Coordinates of C-alpha atoms in Angstrom, one line a residue:
M1 CA 72.7 96.7 125.7
D2 CA 71.8 99.6 128.0
T3 CA 71.9 102.8 125.9
S4 CA 70.5 105.2 128.5
A5 CA 72.5 108.4 128.9
S6 CA 73.8 107.3 132.3
A7 CA 75.3 104.1 130.8
L8 CA 77.1 105.9 128.1
S9 CA 79.9 107.8 129.8
P10 CA 83.0 107.1 127.7
A11 CA 86.2 105.5 128.9
P12 CA 89.0 107.9 129.7
Q13 CA 90.7 109.0 126.5
E14 CA 93.9 110.9 125.7
V15 CA 92.8 114.5 125.3
P16 CA 93.5 115.6 121.7
V17 CA 95.5 118.8 121.0
R18 CA 92.5 120.4 119.4
F19 CA 90.7 120.2 122.8
R20 CA 89.8 123.8 123.6
R21 CA 90.8 125.3 126.9
M22 CA 89.1 128.4 128.3
E23 CA 92.2 130.5 127.5
D24 CA 92.0 129.5 123.9
H25 CA 88.6 131.1 123.8
H26 CA 89.7 134.2 125.7
N27 CA 92.8 134.7 123.6
L28 CA 91.3 133.9 120.2
V29 CA 93.7 131.1 119.5
P30 CA 93.1 129.4 116.2
V31 CA 93.7 126.0 117.7
H32 CA 92.7 123.9 114.6
V33 CA 93.2 124.9 111.0
V34 CA 91.7 123.0 108.1
W35 CA 93.5 123.9 104.9
E36 CA 92.4 123.0 101.4
I37 CA 95.9 123.1 99.8
T38 CA 94.6 122.3 96.3
L39 CA 91.2 121.8 94.8
A40 CA 92.6 119.1 92.4
C41 CA 90.9 115.8 93.0
N42 CA 90.8 112.3 91.5
L43 CA 87.4 111.3 92.8
K44 CA 84.0 112.4 91.6
C45 CA 82.0 112.6 94.9
Q46 CA 78.3 113.3 94.6
H47 CA 78.2 115.1 97.9
C48 CA 81.4 117.2 97.5
G49 CA 80.6 120.7 98.9
S50 CA 83.6 122.3 97.2
R51 CA 82.9 120.7 93.8
A52 CA 86.6 119.6 93.7
G53 CA 88.2 118.3 90.6
R54 CA 90.4 120.9 88.9
P55 CA 93.0 123.1 90.8
R56 CA 91.9 126.6 91.6
A57 CA 93.2 129.2 89.0
D58 CA 95.5 131.0 91.4
E59 CA 96.6 128.6 94.2
L60 CA 99.3 129.7 96.6
T61 CA 102.9 129.3 95.6
T62 CA 105.2 127.2 97.7
A63 CA 106.8 130.3 99.3
E64 CA 103.3 131.8 100.1
A65 CA 102.2 128.5 101.6
L66 CA 105.2 128.1 103.8
D67 CA 104.8 131.7 105.0
L68 CA 101.2 131.1 105.8
V69 CA 102.3 128.2 108.0
D70 CA 104.7 130.5 109.8
Q71 CA 101.9 133.0 110.4
L72 CA 99.6 130.4 111.9
A73 CA 102.3 129.1 114.2
A74 CA 102.8 132.6 115.5
L75 CA 99.0 132.8 116.3
G76 CA 99.3 129.5 118.4
T77 CA 97.8 126.9 116.0
R78 CA 98.3 123.5 117.5
E79 CA 96.8 121.2 114.8
M80 CA 96.8 121.3 111.0
T81 CA 94.6 119.2 108.8
L82 CA 95.5 119.3 105.1
I83 CA 92.6 118.5 102.7
G84 CA 91.7 119.0 99.1
G85 CA 90.5 118.2 96.6
E86 CA 93.2 115.7 97.3
A87 CA 96.1 117.1 99.3
Y88 CA 98.8 114.9 97.8
L89 CA 98.0 116.0 94.3
R90 CA 99.8 119.3 95.1
R91 CA 103.4 118.8 94.3
D92 CA 104.9 120.6 97.3
W93 CA 102.5 119.0 99.9
I94 CA 105.5 117.3 101.6
D95 CA 107.2 120.7 102.1
I96 CA 104.0 122.0 103.7
V97 CA 103.8 118.9 106.0
R98 CA 107.5 119.4 107.0
R99 CA 107.0 123.1 107.8
C100 CA 104.0 122.4 110.0
R101 CA 105.9 119.8 111.9
D102 CA 108.9 122.2 112.3
H103 CA 106.6 124.4 114.2
G104 CA 105.3 121.5 116.4
M105 CA 101.8 121.4 114.9
R106 CA 100.1 118.1 114.9
T107 CA 99.7 117.4 111.2
A108 CA 97.4 115.1 109.4
I109 CA 95.7 114.8 106.0
Q110 CA 92.2 113.9 105.2
T111 CA 92.0 111.9 102.0
G112 CA 89.9 109.8 99.7
A113 CA 93.0 107.7 99.2
R114 CA 92.7 107.0 95.5
N115 CA 96.2 106.3 94.2
L116 CA 97.8 107.0 97.6
T117 CA 100.9 105.1 96.8
D118 CA 103.5 103.6 99.1
A119 CA 106.0 106.2 97.9
R120 CA 103.7 109.0 98.8
L121 CA 103.0 107.6 102.3
D122 CA 106.7 107.0 102.9
Q123 CA 107.6 110.6 101.9
A124 CA 104.9 111.9 104.2
V125 CA 106.0 109.9 107.2
A126 CA 109.6 111.0 106.6
A127 CA 108.4 114.6 106.7
G128 CA 106.7 114.1 110.0
L129 CA 103.1 113.4 109.1
Q130 CA 101.3 112.0 112.2
G131 CA 97.8 111.2 111.1
L132 CA 95.8 109.9 108.1
G133 CA 92.1 110.3 107.9
V134 CA 90.4 108.3 105.2
S135 CA 86.8 109.1 103.9
I136 CA 84.7 106.0 103.8
D137 CA 80.9 106.5 103.4
G138 CA 79.6 102.9 103.6
L139 CA 80.2 99.4 102.4
P140 CA 81.8 99.0 98.9
D141 CA 78.7 99.4 96.7
L142 CA 77.5 102.5 98.4
H143 CA 80.9 104.1 98.9
D144 CA 82.0 103.5 95.3
R145 CA 78.7 104.9 94.0
V146 CA 78.8 108.0 96.1
R147 CA 82.5 108.6 95.5
G148 CA 82.1 108.1 91.7
V149 CA 85.0 105.7 91.1
P150 CA 84.8 101.9 91.1
G151 CA 87.3 100.4 93.5
S152 CA 87.7 103.5 95.6
Y153 CA 86.5 101.6 98.7
D154 CA 89.2 99.0 98.4
Q155 CA 91.9 101.7 97.9
A156 CA 90.6 103.5 101.0
I157 CA 90.8 100.3 103.2
S158 CA 94.2 99.6 101.8
A159 CA 95.4 103.0 102.7
L160 CA 94.2 102.6 106.3
R161 CA 96.2 99.3 106.7
R162 CA 99.4 100.7 105.1
A163 CA 99.3 103.8 107.2
K164 CA 98.8 101.8 110.4
V165 CA 101.9 99.7 109.6
L166 CA 103.9 102.9 109.2
G167 CA 102.8 104.1 112.6
L168 CA 100.4 106.9 111.7
D169 CA 97.3 107.6 113.7
V170 CA 94.6 106.2 111.6
S171 CA 91.0 107.6 111.4
V172 CA 87.9 107.4 109.2
N173 CA 85.5 110.1 108.3
T174 CA 82.0 109.1 107.3
Q175 CA 79.2 111.2 105.9
I176 CA 75.7 110.1 106.8
G177 CA 72.9 110.1 104.3
P178 CA 69.7 108.1 104.1
E179 CA 71.4 104.9 103.1
T180 CA 74.4 105.1 105.4
P181 CA 72.9 104.1 108.8
A182 CA 72.3 100.5 107.7
H183 CA 75.9 100.2 106.7
L184 CA 77.4 101.6 110.0
P185 CA 77.6 98.5 112.2
D186 CA 79.4 96.4 109.5
L187 CA 81.5 99.4 108.5
M188 CA 82.7 99.8 112.1
D189 CA 83.8 96.2 112.2
R190 CA 85.8 96.7 108.9
I191 CA 87.6 99.9 109.9
I192 CA 88.5 98.5 113.3
E193 CA 90.0 95.5 111.5
A194 CA 91.9 97.8 109.2
G195 CA 93.4 99.7 112.2
A196 CA 91.3 102.8 112.7
T197 CA 91.3 104.2 116.2
H198 CA 89.1 107.3 115.6
W199 CA 85.9 107.6 113.6
Q200 CA 84.4 111.0 112.7
I201 CA 80.7 111.0 111.9
Q202 CA 78.9 114.0 110.2
L203 CA 75.8 114.6 108.3
T204 CA 76.0 115.3 104.5
V205 CA 75.2 119.0 104.0
A206 CA 73.3 120.7 101.2
M207 CA 76.2 122.4 99.5
G208 CA 77.9 122.1 96.1
N209 CA 77.4 118.7 94.5
A210 CA 75.1 117.6 97.3
V211 CA 72.5 120.1 96.2
D212 CA 72.6 118.5 92.8
N213 CA 71.9 115.1 94.5
P214 CA 69.4 115.9 97.3
D215 CA 68.6 112.2 97.7
L216 CA 71.9 112.0 99.6
L217 CA 70.6 114.2 102.4
L218 CA 69.2 112.7 105.5
Q219 CA 65.7 114.0 106.4
P220 CA 65.7 115.8 109.8
Y221 CA 63.1 113.4 111.3
Q222 CA 65.3 110.4 110.6
L223 CA 67.6 111.5 113.4
I224 CA 65.1 109.9 115.8
D225 CA 66.4 106.5 114.6
V226 CA 70.0 107.5 113.7
M227 CA 71.1 109.0 117.0
P228 CA 70.4 106.0 119.2
L229 CA 72.3 103.9 116.6
L230 CA 75.3 106.3 116.9
A231 CA 75.1 106.1 120.6
R232 CA 75.2 102.3 120.6
L233 CA 78.1 102.2 118.2
Y234 CA 79.9 104.9 120.2
Q235 CA 79.8 102.7 123.3
E236 CA 80.7 99.5 121.4
G237 CA 83.6 101.4 119.8
V238 CA 85.0 102.6 123.2
E239 CA 85.0 99.0 124.3
R240 CA 86.9 98.0 121.2
G241 CA 89.4 100.8 121.1
L242 CA 87.6 103.0 118.5
L243 CA 86.6 106.5 119.6
M244 CA 83.7 108.0 117.6
I245 CA 84.0 111.8 117.2
V246 CA 80.9 113.5 116.1
G247 CA 81.1 116.4 113.7
N248 CA 79.7 119.9 114.5
N249 CA 76.4 119.1 112.8
I250 CA 75.6 116.1 115.1
G251 CA 73.7 116.9 118.3
Y252 CA 72.5 118.9 120.2
F253 CA 71.4 118.5 123.8
G254 CA 69.6 115.3 123.3
P255 CA 70.0 112.3 125.7
Y256 CA 73.5 111.6 124.4
E257 CA 75.1 115.0 124.6
R258 CA 77.2 114.0 127.6
M259 CA 79.1 111.6 125.3
W260 CA 79.8 113.7 122.3
R261 CA 82.0 116.6 123.2
G262 CA 84.1 116.1 126.3
Y263 CA 86.0 112.9 125.8
G264 CA 84.7 111.7 129.2
D265 CA 84.3 115.2 130.8
E266 CA 80.6 115.9 131.1
S267 CA 81.2 119.5 131.9
M268 CA 82.0 119.9 128.2
H269 CA 79.0 120.3 125.9
W270 CA 78.1 122.0 122.7
T271 CA 78.6 125.8 123.1
G272 CA 77.8 127.0 119.6
C273 CA 79.5 127.3 116.2
A274 CA 83.3 127.5 116.7
A275 CA 83.8 129.2 113.3
G276 CA 86.1 132.2 113.7
Q277 CA 86.6 131.5 117.5
T278 CA 89.1 128.7 117.7
T279 CA 89.0 127.4 114.1
I280 CA 90.2 128.7 110.7
G281 CA 89.4 127.4 107.2
I282 CA 91.7 128.2 104.3
E283 CA 91.1 127.8 100.6
A284 CA 93.9 126.9 98.2
D285 CA 94.1 130.4 96.8
G286 CA 94.7 131.9 100.3
T287 CA 91.1 132.9 101.0
I288 CA 90.5 132.8 104.8
K289 CA 87.2 131.8 106.4
G290 CA 86.1 131.0 110.0
C291 CA 85.3 127.4 109.0
P292 CA 86.5 125.5 105.9
S293 CA 82.9 124.5 105.0
L294 CA 81.2 127.9 105.0
A295 CA 80.0 129.4 101.8
T296 CA 82.8 131.4 100.3
S297 CA 80.4 134.0 98.9
L298 CA 79.1 134.8 102.4
Y299 CA 82.1 134.2 104.7
S300 CA 85.3 135.0 102.8
A301 CA 87.0 137.2 105.4
G302 CA 90.1 138.2 103.5
H303 CA 93.0 137.0 101.4
V304 CA 96.6 136.3 102.6
R305 CA 98.0 138.2 99.6
D306 CA 96.2 141.3 100.8
M307 CA 96.4 141.1 104.6
T308 CA 98.2 139.2 107.3
V309 CA 96.5 136.2 108.8
E310 CA 96.5 137.9 112.2
D311 CA 94.7 141.0 110.8
I312 CA 92.1 138.9 109.1
W313 CA 91.7 136.7 112.2
R314 CA 91.3 139.5 114.7
H315 CA 89.7 142.3 112.9
T316 CA 87.5 141.3 110.0
E317 CA 83.7 141.1 110.5
R318 CA 83.1 138.0 108.4
I319 CA 85.4 135.9 110.5
S320 CA 84.2 137.2 113.8
F321 CA 80.5 136.8 113.4
G322 CA 80.3 134.0 115.9
R323 CA 82.1 135.7 118.8
L324 CA 79.4 138.0 119.9
R325 CA 76.4 136.9 117.8
S326 CA 73.1 137.4 119.5
V327 CA 70.1 135.1 119.8
E328 CA 68.2 137.9 118.1
E329 CA 69.4 136.6 114.7
M330 CA 67.9 133.2 115.4
W331 CA 64.5 132.3 114.1
G332 CA 61.9 129.5 113.9
Y333 CA 62.0 126.7 116.5
C334 CA 65.6 127.6 117.5
R335 CA 64.7 131.1 118.6
T336 CA 62.3 129.8 121.3
C337 CA 64.4 126.7 122.4
Y338 CA 65.5 126.3 126.0
Y339 CA 69.1 125.9 124.8
A340 CA 69.0 128.9 122.3
D341 CA 71.8 130.9 123.9
A342 CA 74.1 128.0 124.5
C343 CA 73.6 126.3 121.1
R344 CA 73.1 129.3 118.8
A345 CA 71.3 127.0 116.3
G346 CA 74.1 124.5 116.0
C347 CA 76.3 124.3 112.9
T348 CA 76.2 127.5 110.8
W349 CA 77.3 125.6 107.7
T350 CA 74.4 123.2 108.0
S351 CA 71.6 125.7 108.6
E352 CA 72.7 128.4 106.2
S353 CA 73.5 126.0 103.4
L354 CA 70.0 124.4 103.8
L355 CA 67.8 127.4 104.4
G356 CA 69.8 130.3 103.1
R357 CA 70.0 131.9 106.5
R358 CA 71.7 130.9 109.7
G359 CA 69.9 130.7 113.0
N360 CA 67.4 127.8 112.6
N361 CA 68.7 124.2 112.3
P362 CA 66.3 121.3 111.9
Y363 CA 69.1 118.7 112.3
C364 CA 68.9 118.7 116.1
H365 CA 68.2 115.7 118.2
H366 CA 66.6 117.7 121.0
R367 CA 64.3 119.4 118.5
V368 CA 63.4 116.2 116.7
L369 CA 62.4 114.5 120.0
D370 CA 60.5 117.5 121.2
L371 CA 58.5 117.7 118.0
A372 CA 57.8 114.0 118.0
K373 CA 56.2 114.2 121.5
H374 CA 53.7 116.5 119.9
G375 CA 53.1 114.3 116.8
L376 CA 55.2 116.5 114.4
R377 CA 58.2 116.0 112.2
E378 CA 60.2 118.1 109.7
R379 CA 61.5 117.4 106.3
V380 CA 63.3 119.4 103.6
V381 CA 62.6 119.8 99.9
K382 CA 64.9 121.5 97.4
V383 CA 63.3 124.6 95.9
K384 CA 66.3 126.2 94.2
E385 CA 69.4 125.0 92.3
A386 CA 72.9 125.9 93.4
P387 CA 75.3 127.8 91.1
P388 CA 78.3 125.9 89.8
E389 CA 80.9 127.5 92.1
S390 CA 82.8 125.8 94.9
F391 CA 80.9 125.9 98.3
A392 CA 77.8 127.1 96.5
I393 CA 74.5 126.9 98.3
S394 CA 70.8 126.9 97.2
E395 CA 67.7 126.8 99.2
F396 CA 65.4 124.2 100.7
A397 CA 61.9 124.5 102.0
L398 CA 61.4 123.3 105.6
I399 CA 58.1 121.5 105.9
T400 CA 56.5 120.6 109.3
E401 CA 53.9 117.8 109.1
A402 CA 52.0 115.4 111.3
I403 CA 53.7 112.0 112.0
P404 CA 51.4 109.3 110.6
G405 CA 49.4 107.7 113.3
M406 CA 50.1 110.5 115.9
E407 CA 47.5 113.1 114.8
D408 CA 45.9 113.0 118.3
A409 CA 49.2 113.9 120.1
P410 CA 49.1 117.1 122.3
P411 CA 49.8 120.3 120.4
L412 CA 53.2 121.9 120.5
P413 CA 53.0 124.6 123.2
A414 CA 53.7 128.2 122.3
R415 CA 57.0 129.5 123.7
D416 CA 57.8 133.1 124.2
P417 CA 61.3 134.0 122.8
E418 CA 61.5 136.8 125.4
H419 CA 61.8 134.1 128.1
V420 CA 64.9 132.4 126.5
H421 CA 67.8 132.4 129.0
I422 CA 70.5 134.8 127.9
H423 CA 74.1 134.2 129.0
P424 CA 76.2 137.4 128.9
R425 CA 79.2 137.0 126.7
E426 CA 81.7 139.8 127.3
R427 CA 85.0 140.1 125.4
A428 CA 88.1 139.0 127.3
A429 CA 91.3 141.0 127.2
G430 CA 92.5 138.8 124.3
G431 CA 89.5 139.5 122.2
G432 CA 87.5 136.3 122.7
T433 CA 84.4 135.4 124.6
T434 CA 83.6 132.9 127.3
P435 CA 81.1 130.2 126.2
P436 CA 78.3 129.3 128.6
R437 CA 78.6 126.3 130.8
L438 CA 75.5 124.2 131.7
E439 CA 75.1 121.7 134.4
V440 CA 73.7 118.1 134.4
C441 CA 70.4 117.4 136.1
R442 CA 71.0 114.2 138.1
G443 CA 67.3 113.3 137.8
C444 CA 67.3 112.9 134.0
D445 CA 70.9 113.5 132.8
Q446 CA 69.8 116.4 130.7
Y447 CA 71.7 119.7 130.6
I448 CA 70.2 122.6 132.4
W449 CA 71.1 126.3 133.1
P450 CA 72.9 126.7 136.4
H451 CA 70.2 128.9 137.9
E452 CA 67.5 126.2 137.7
E453 CA 66.0 125.0 141.0
T454 CA 63.5 122.7 139.3
C455 CA 64.5 120.8 136.2
P456 CA 62.5 122.0 133.2
H457 CA 62.8 118.5 131.6
C458 CA 61.9 116.1 134.4
G459 CA 60.5 118.3 137.1
S460 CA 62.8 117.1 139.8
D461 CA 64.4 119.1 142.6
V462 CA 67.8 119.9 141.2
A463 CA 69.6 120.3 144.6
A464 CA 68.0 117.1 146.0
E465 CA 69.0 115.1 142.9
A466 CA 72.5 116.5 143.1
A467 CA 72.8 115.4 146.7
R468 CA 71.5 111.9 146.0
H469 CA 74.0 111.6 143.1
A470 CA 76.8 112.7 145.4
E471 CA 75.8 110.1 148.0
D472 CA 75.6 107.4 145.4
T473 CA 79.0 108.3 144.0
A474 CA 80.6 108.3 147.4
R475 CA 79.0 104.9 148.2
R476 CA 80.3 103.4 144.9
R477 CA 83.8 104.8 145.6
A478 CA 83.8 103.4 149.1
L479 CA 82.8 99.9 147.8
I480 CA 85.5 100.1 145.2
E481 CA 88.1 101.0 147.8
Q482 CA 86.8 98.2 150.1
A483 CA 87.2 95.7 147.2
K484 CA 90.7 96.9 146.5
R485 CA 91.7 96.4 150.1
F486 CA 90.2 93.0 150.2
L487 CA 92.0 91.9 147.0
A488 CA 95.2 93.4 148.3
G489 CA 94.8 91.3 151.5
L490 CA 94.3 88.1 149.5
Q491 CA 97.4 88.9 147.5
T492 CA 99.4 89.5 150.7
A493 CA 98.2 86.3 152.3
G494 CA 99.1 84.3 149.2
M495 CA 102.6 85.6 149.3
E496 CA 103.2 84.6 153.0

């Protein structure tokens, strides 16, 4: 199968409601909210960042929860994902689903699906639930071991099938660790057979329980093999009716970036961490963060019992860090990268959880490939334990070493951080900022800044390659139209 970037443009897909329009950025619309409605959980996941199990001591009352939904609706939220812990272990979860749907929000839950009974599903559907995402991290042995409960894989697959029969949109969420890639092809077959139409992939992050089990973390250099596998499965999935959606810590700007973000629109690409820009995360006690996965100790922006959601959203520093953050806070490789100002070091959750400081993210496909050309790779080693709290982080050492057998590769060139391209991000009237937009070099299908005349990746003349591409596109369209006319003529002749 051809897995070159040019061969991997996805088939047209229905654009999801969480798709961000430019006005969403300008007007600071919290398009997608992920809400941990309880920390109670009936699984024992070794990679759980929130260390779920028992409910929080002071979770929101029903009245407070329903008022919170009303406030989010007033801010323009279009999609609500309810999570835990395990969302349906909260007694009033159906009331929350119903209130979200009353406001027209697309509403789904993400679940481990242990003891997700028919009665619970029937009640949720009656209340208007539209989607069910089930977490499945591999084939039965791996999944049950990571999730800590024998039989949890079978219950997860059963939930998919039953939800599909009830007419719910059915998806799967898979976390990738070192053992997961070998499971992905067979797992894709199984979830398609069970009815899944969407498959979200993300890397396991060094937070909470995952810090206690560092063997569950993929090493950065392993992306060099994992990313081509994901690209192949993405294309196979499109052909079989399954859309792979990559999480915010998959990327960035490698040869497959044109696939990951835009659902077929290559003008869409990674534009930096969305925390506090078009996304809100909520903890069960009413703590508000810019992203549900961020460390509470560092990114708790306020509490709904003390402030309105709008005031927290628009005015607190901890939730707005991403809106005008500068490349000056970046460091290491990311500070000198060609894509520094577009990317802003990728996923904040991943980099800060790993290294104790945002702004340098080794889990980057572009970075891994660039280092490999110079005979280098990176790996991480835990140097500090995490405290017992939810969303606790520790610290890992980032080690750069020679790839065995490539000691004679050319050295990594020195790059001046002062020469990094800076895209001015001014606040719009609504308080948000405009993310940068890159263009595609038609000589190598890599993203480049619009001012480039010569591609920094392949050395081609950008304008000449664009003209050639336009001619090729016009020629293909003409041939398609010619074929259509020919077939229409045959059909007309057959009817005479």
